[in-house]
Amino acid sequence: MTFENVGPVSDVAKGTALQVEVDGVEIAVVHADDDQFYAVRDECSHASVALSEGEVDGCTLECWLHGSRFDLRTGEPSGPPAFSPVAVYPVEIRDGDIYVSTTPSNGVEP
């Protein structure tokens, strides 16, 4: 599995998301309330808007447009209007930097 360095952990404050690009795919890197880092496809499966502009709540990321919430661990939406999951990418922290895999861990294509 290949991982790409997307920047230092200090770039993503707890409770926020940052948009990065890995191999041409826009990804939201999230520093969740559980103090873990997650990475999901930065596009709502319902309305094709950037999830990185939404609100982090616990281990979910809310789409700012229509309020769909996605579990950062599985990519699954918690309810309408989104019904399809978003791709989830493995994250590693190495020497203060965030590394994101280029292969989704939940089988959802980017």
PDB file of C-alpha atoms in Angstrom:
ATOM      1  CA  MET A   1       0.000   0.000   0.000  1.00  0.00           C
ATOM      2  CA  THR A   2       1.376   3.389  -0.992  1.00  0.00           C
ATOM      3  CA  PHE A   3       1.110   6.398   1.320  1.00  0.00           C
ATOM      4  CA  GLU A   4       1.634  10.054   0.361  1.00  0.00           C
ATOM      5  CA  ASN A   5       2.776  12.806   2.723  1.00  0.00           C
ATOM      6  CA  VAL A   6       0.039  15.468   2.795  1.00  0.00           C
ATOM      7  CA  GLY A   7       1.561  17.785   5.416  1.00  0.00           C
ATOM      8  CA  PRO A   8       2.218  18.257   9.118  1.00  0.00           C
ATOM      9  CA  VAL A   9      -0.362  17.400  11.769  1.00  0.00           C
ATOM     10  CA  SER A  10      -0.150  21.031  12.900  1.00  0.00           C
ATOM     11  CA  ASP A  11      -1.958  22.045   9.665  1.00  0.00           C
ATOM     12  CA  VAL A  12      -5.188  20.361  10.827  1.00  0.00           C
ATOM     13  CA  ALA A  13      -6.518  21.647  14.149  1.00  0.00           C
ATOM     14  CA  LYS A  14      -8.704  19.302  16.205  1.00  0.00           C
ATOM     15  CA  GLY A  15     -12.303  19.489  15.001  1.00  0.00           C
ATOM     16  CA  THR A  16     -11.393  20.687  11.502  1.00  0.00           C
ATOM     17  CA  ALA A  17     -10.889  19.300   7.999  1.00  0.00           C
ATOM     18  CA  LEU A  18      -8.361  20.178   5.313  1.00  0.00           C
ATOM     19  CA  GLN A  19      -8.652  19.503   1.584  1.00  0.00           C
ATOM     20  CA  VAL A  20      -5.613  17.830   0.003  1.00  0.00           C
ATOM     21  CA  GLU A  21      -5.013  16.178  -3.346  1.00  0.00           C
ATOM     22  CA  VAL A  22      -3.508  12.698  -3.599  1.00  0.00           C
ATOM     23  CA  ASP A  23      -2.957  11.167  -7.038  1.00  0.00           C
ATOM     24  CA  GLY A  24      -5.488  13.574  -8.568  1.00  0.00           C
ATOM     25  CA  VAL A  25      -8.189  12.766  -5.974  1.00  0.00           C
ATOM     26  CA  GLU A  26      -9.444  15.457  -3.603  1.00  0.00           C
ATOM     27  CA  ILE A  27      -9.447  14.124  -0.047  1.00  0.00           C
ATOM     28  CA  ALA A  28     -10.639  15.655   3.220  1.00  0.00           C
ATOM     29  CA  VAL A  29      -8.151  15.031   6.034  1.00  0.00           C
ATOM     30  CA  VAL A  30     -10.002  15.345   9.342  1.00  0.00           C
ATOM     31  CA  HIS A  31      -8.697  15.746  12.883  1.00  0.00           C
ATOM     32  CA  ALA A  32     -11.710  14.330  14.695  1.00  0.00           C
ATOM     33  CA  ASP A  33     -12.904  14.929  18.228  1.00  0.00           C
ATOM     34  CA  ASP A  34     -11.415  11.553  19.284  1.00  0.00           C
ATOM     35  CA  ASP A  35      -7.986  13.089  18.448  1.00  0.00           C
ATOM     36  CA  GLN A  36      -7.521  10.668  15.517  1.00  0.00           C
ATOM     37  CA  PHE A  37      -6.894  11.634  11.897  1.00  0.00           C
ATOM     38  CA  TYR A  38      -9.164  10.328   9.139  1.00  0.00           C
ATOM     39  CA  ALA A  39      -9.291  10.761   5.372  1.00  0.00           C
ATOM     40  CA  VAL A  40     -12.390  10.583   3.153  1.00  0.00           C
ATOM     41  CA  ARG A  41     -13.203  11.511  -0.432  1.00  0.00           C
ATOM     42  CA  ASP A  42     -13.807  15.264  -0.363  1.00  0.00           C
ATOM     43  CA  GLU A  43     -17.078  15.067  -2.244  1.00  0.00           C
ATOM     44  CA  CYS A  44     -20.532  14.466  -0.810  1.00  0.00           C
ATOM     45  CA  SER A  45     -22.117  11.448  -2.485  1.00  0.00           C
ATOM     46  CA  HIS A  46     -25.422  13.306  -2.601  1.00  0.00           C
ATOM     47  CA  ALA A  47     -24.635  16.771  -3.941  1.00  0.00           C
ATOM     48  CA  SER A  48     -21.016  16.733  -5.174  1.00  0.00           C
ATOM     49  CA  VAL A  49     -19.817  19.512  -2.856  1.00  0.00           C
ATOM     50  CA  ALA A  50     -16.652  19.599  -0.734  1.00  0.00           C
ATOM     51  CA  LEU A  51     -17.092  17.809   2.578  1.00  0.00           C
ATOM     52  CA  SER A  52     -13.956  19.547   3.899  1.00  0.00           C
ATOM     53  CA  GLU A  53     -16.044  22.716   4.182  1.00  0.00           C
ATOM     54  CA  GLY A  54     -18.477  20.961   6.531  1.00  0.00           C
ATOM     55  CA  GLU A  55     -18.597  20.554  10.287  1.00  0.00           C
ATOM     56  CA  VAL A  56     -16.760  17.875  12.255  1.00  0.00           C
ATOM     57  CA  ASP A  57     -18.873  16.329  15.017  1.00  0.00           C
ATOM     58  CA  GLY A  58     -17.327  13.439  16.921  1.00  0.00           C
ATOM     59  CA  CYS A  59     -16.315  10.934  14.233  1.00  0.00           C
ATOM     60  CA  THR A  60     -18.634  12.356  11.583  1.00  0.00           C
ATOM     61  CA  LEU A  61     -18.281  15.002   8.899  1.00  0.00           C
ATOM     62  CA  GLU A  62     -21.399  16.920   7.938  1.00  0.00           C
ATOM     63  CA  CYS A  63     -22.009  18.196   4.413  1.00  0.00           C
ATOM     64  CA  TRP A  64     -22.578  21.939   4.656  1.00  0.00           C
ATOM     65  CA  LEU A  65     -25.162  22.017   1.852  1.00  0.00           C
ATOM     66  CA  HIS A  66     -27.888  19.541   2.868  1.00  0.00           C
ATOM     67  CA  GLY A  67     -26.699  18.178   6.223  1.00  0.00           C
ATOM     68  CA  SER A  68     -25.770  14.605   5.338  1.00  0.00           C
ATOM     69  CA  ARG A  69     -23.338  13.181   7.899  1.00  0.00           C
ATOM     70  CA  PHE A  70     -20.665  10.638   7.026  1.00  0.00           C
ATOM     71  CA  ASP A  71     -18.924   8.316   9.485  1.00  0.00           C
ATOM     72  CA  LEU A  72     -15.204   9.040   9.145  1.00  0.00           C
ATOM     73  CA  ARG A  73     -14.316   5.416   9.959  1.00  0.00           C
ATOM     74  CA  THR A  74     -16.592   3.727   7.395  1.00  0.00           C
ATOM     75  CA  GLY A  75     -17.703   6.435   4.951  1.00  0.00           C
ATOM     76  CA  GLU A  76     -21.337   5.460   5.540  1.00  0.00           C
ATOM     77  CA  PRO A  77     -23.958   8.223   5.639  1.00  0.00           C
ATOM     78  CA  SER A  78     -26.070   8.373   8.780  1.00  0.00           C
ATOM     79  CA  GLY A  79     -29.215   9.189   6.832  1.00  0.00           C
ATOM     80  CA  PRO A  80     -30.817  11.149   4.013  1.00  0.00           C
ATOM     81  CA  PRO A  81     -30.369  12.899   1.772  1.00  0.00           C
ATOM     82  CA  ALA A  82     -27.158  10.886   1.117  1.00  0.00           C
ATOM     83  CA  PHE A  83     -27.571   7.140   0.688  1.00  0.00           C
ATOM     84  CA  SER A  84     -24.182   6.150  -0.782  1.00  0.00           C
ATOM     85  CA  PRO A  85     -20.947   6.011   1.219  1.00  0.00           C
ATOM     86  CA  VAL A  86     -17.822   8.028   0.423  1.00  0.00           C
ATOM     87  CA  ALA A  87     -14.377   6.471   0.004  1.00  0.00           C
ATOM     88  CA  VAL A  88     -12.295   6.197   3.190  1.00  0.00           C
ATOM     89  CA  TYR A  89      -8.490   6.211   3.047  1.00  0.00           C
ATOM     90  CA  PRO A  90      -6.034   4.795   5.615  1.00  0.00           C
ATOM     91  CA  VAL A  91      -4.017   7.414   7.502  1.00  0.00           C
ATOM     92  CA  GLU A  92      -0.653   7.103   9.230  1.00  0.00           C
ATOM     93  CA  ILE A  93       1.124   9.687  11.368  1.00  0.00           C
ATOM     94  CA  ARG A  94       4.915   9.577  10.997  1.00  0.00           C
ATOM     95  CA  ASP A  95       7.285  12.012  12.698  1.00  0.00           C
ATOM     96  CA  GLY A  96       4.604  14.693  12.938  1.00  0.00           C
ATOM     97  CA  ASP A  97       3.440  14.344   9.323  1.00  0.00           C
ATOM     98  CA  ILE A  98       0.165  12.977   7.950  1.00  0.00           C
ATOM     99  CA  TYR A  99       0.378  10.231   5.340  1.00  0.00           C
ATOM    100  CA  VAL A 100      -2.692   9.134   3.368  1.00  0.00           C
ATOM    101  CA  SER A 101      -2.974   5.911   1.381  1.00  0.00           C
ATOM    102  CA  THR A 102      -3.933   6.095  -2.258  1.00  0.00           C
ATOM    103  CA  THR A 103      -6.199   3.033  -1.912  1.00  0.00           C
ATOM    104  CA  PRO A 104      -9.647   3.291  -0.262  1.00  0.00           C
ATOM    105  CA  SER A 105     -10.035   0.944   2.705  1.00  0.00           C
ATOM    106  CA  ASN A 106     -13.811   0.540   2.394  1.00  0.00           C
ATOM    107  CA  GLY A 107     -13.917  -0.565  -1.255  1.00  0.00           C
ATOM    108  CA  VAL A 108     -15.700   2.570  -2.467  1.00  0.00           C
ATOM    109  CA  GLU A 109     -14.126   3.955  -5.623  1.00  0.00           C
ATOM    110  CA  PRO A 110     -13.091   7.629  -5.558  1.00  0.00           C
TER     111      PRO A 110
END
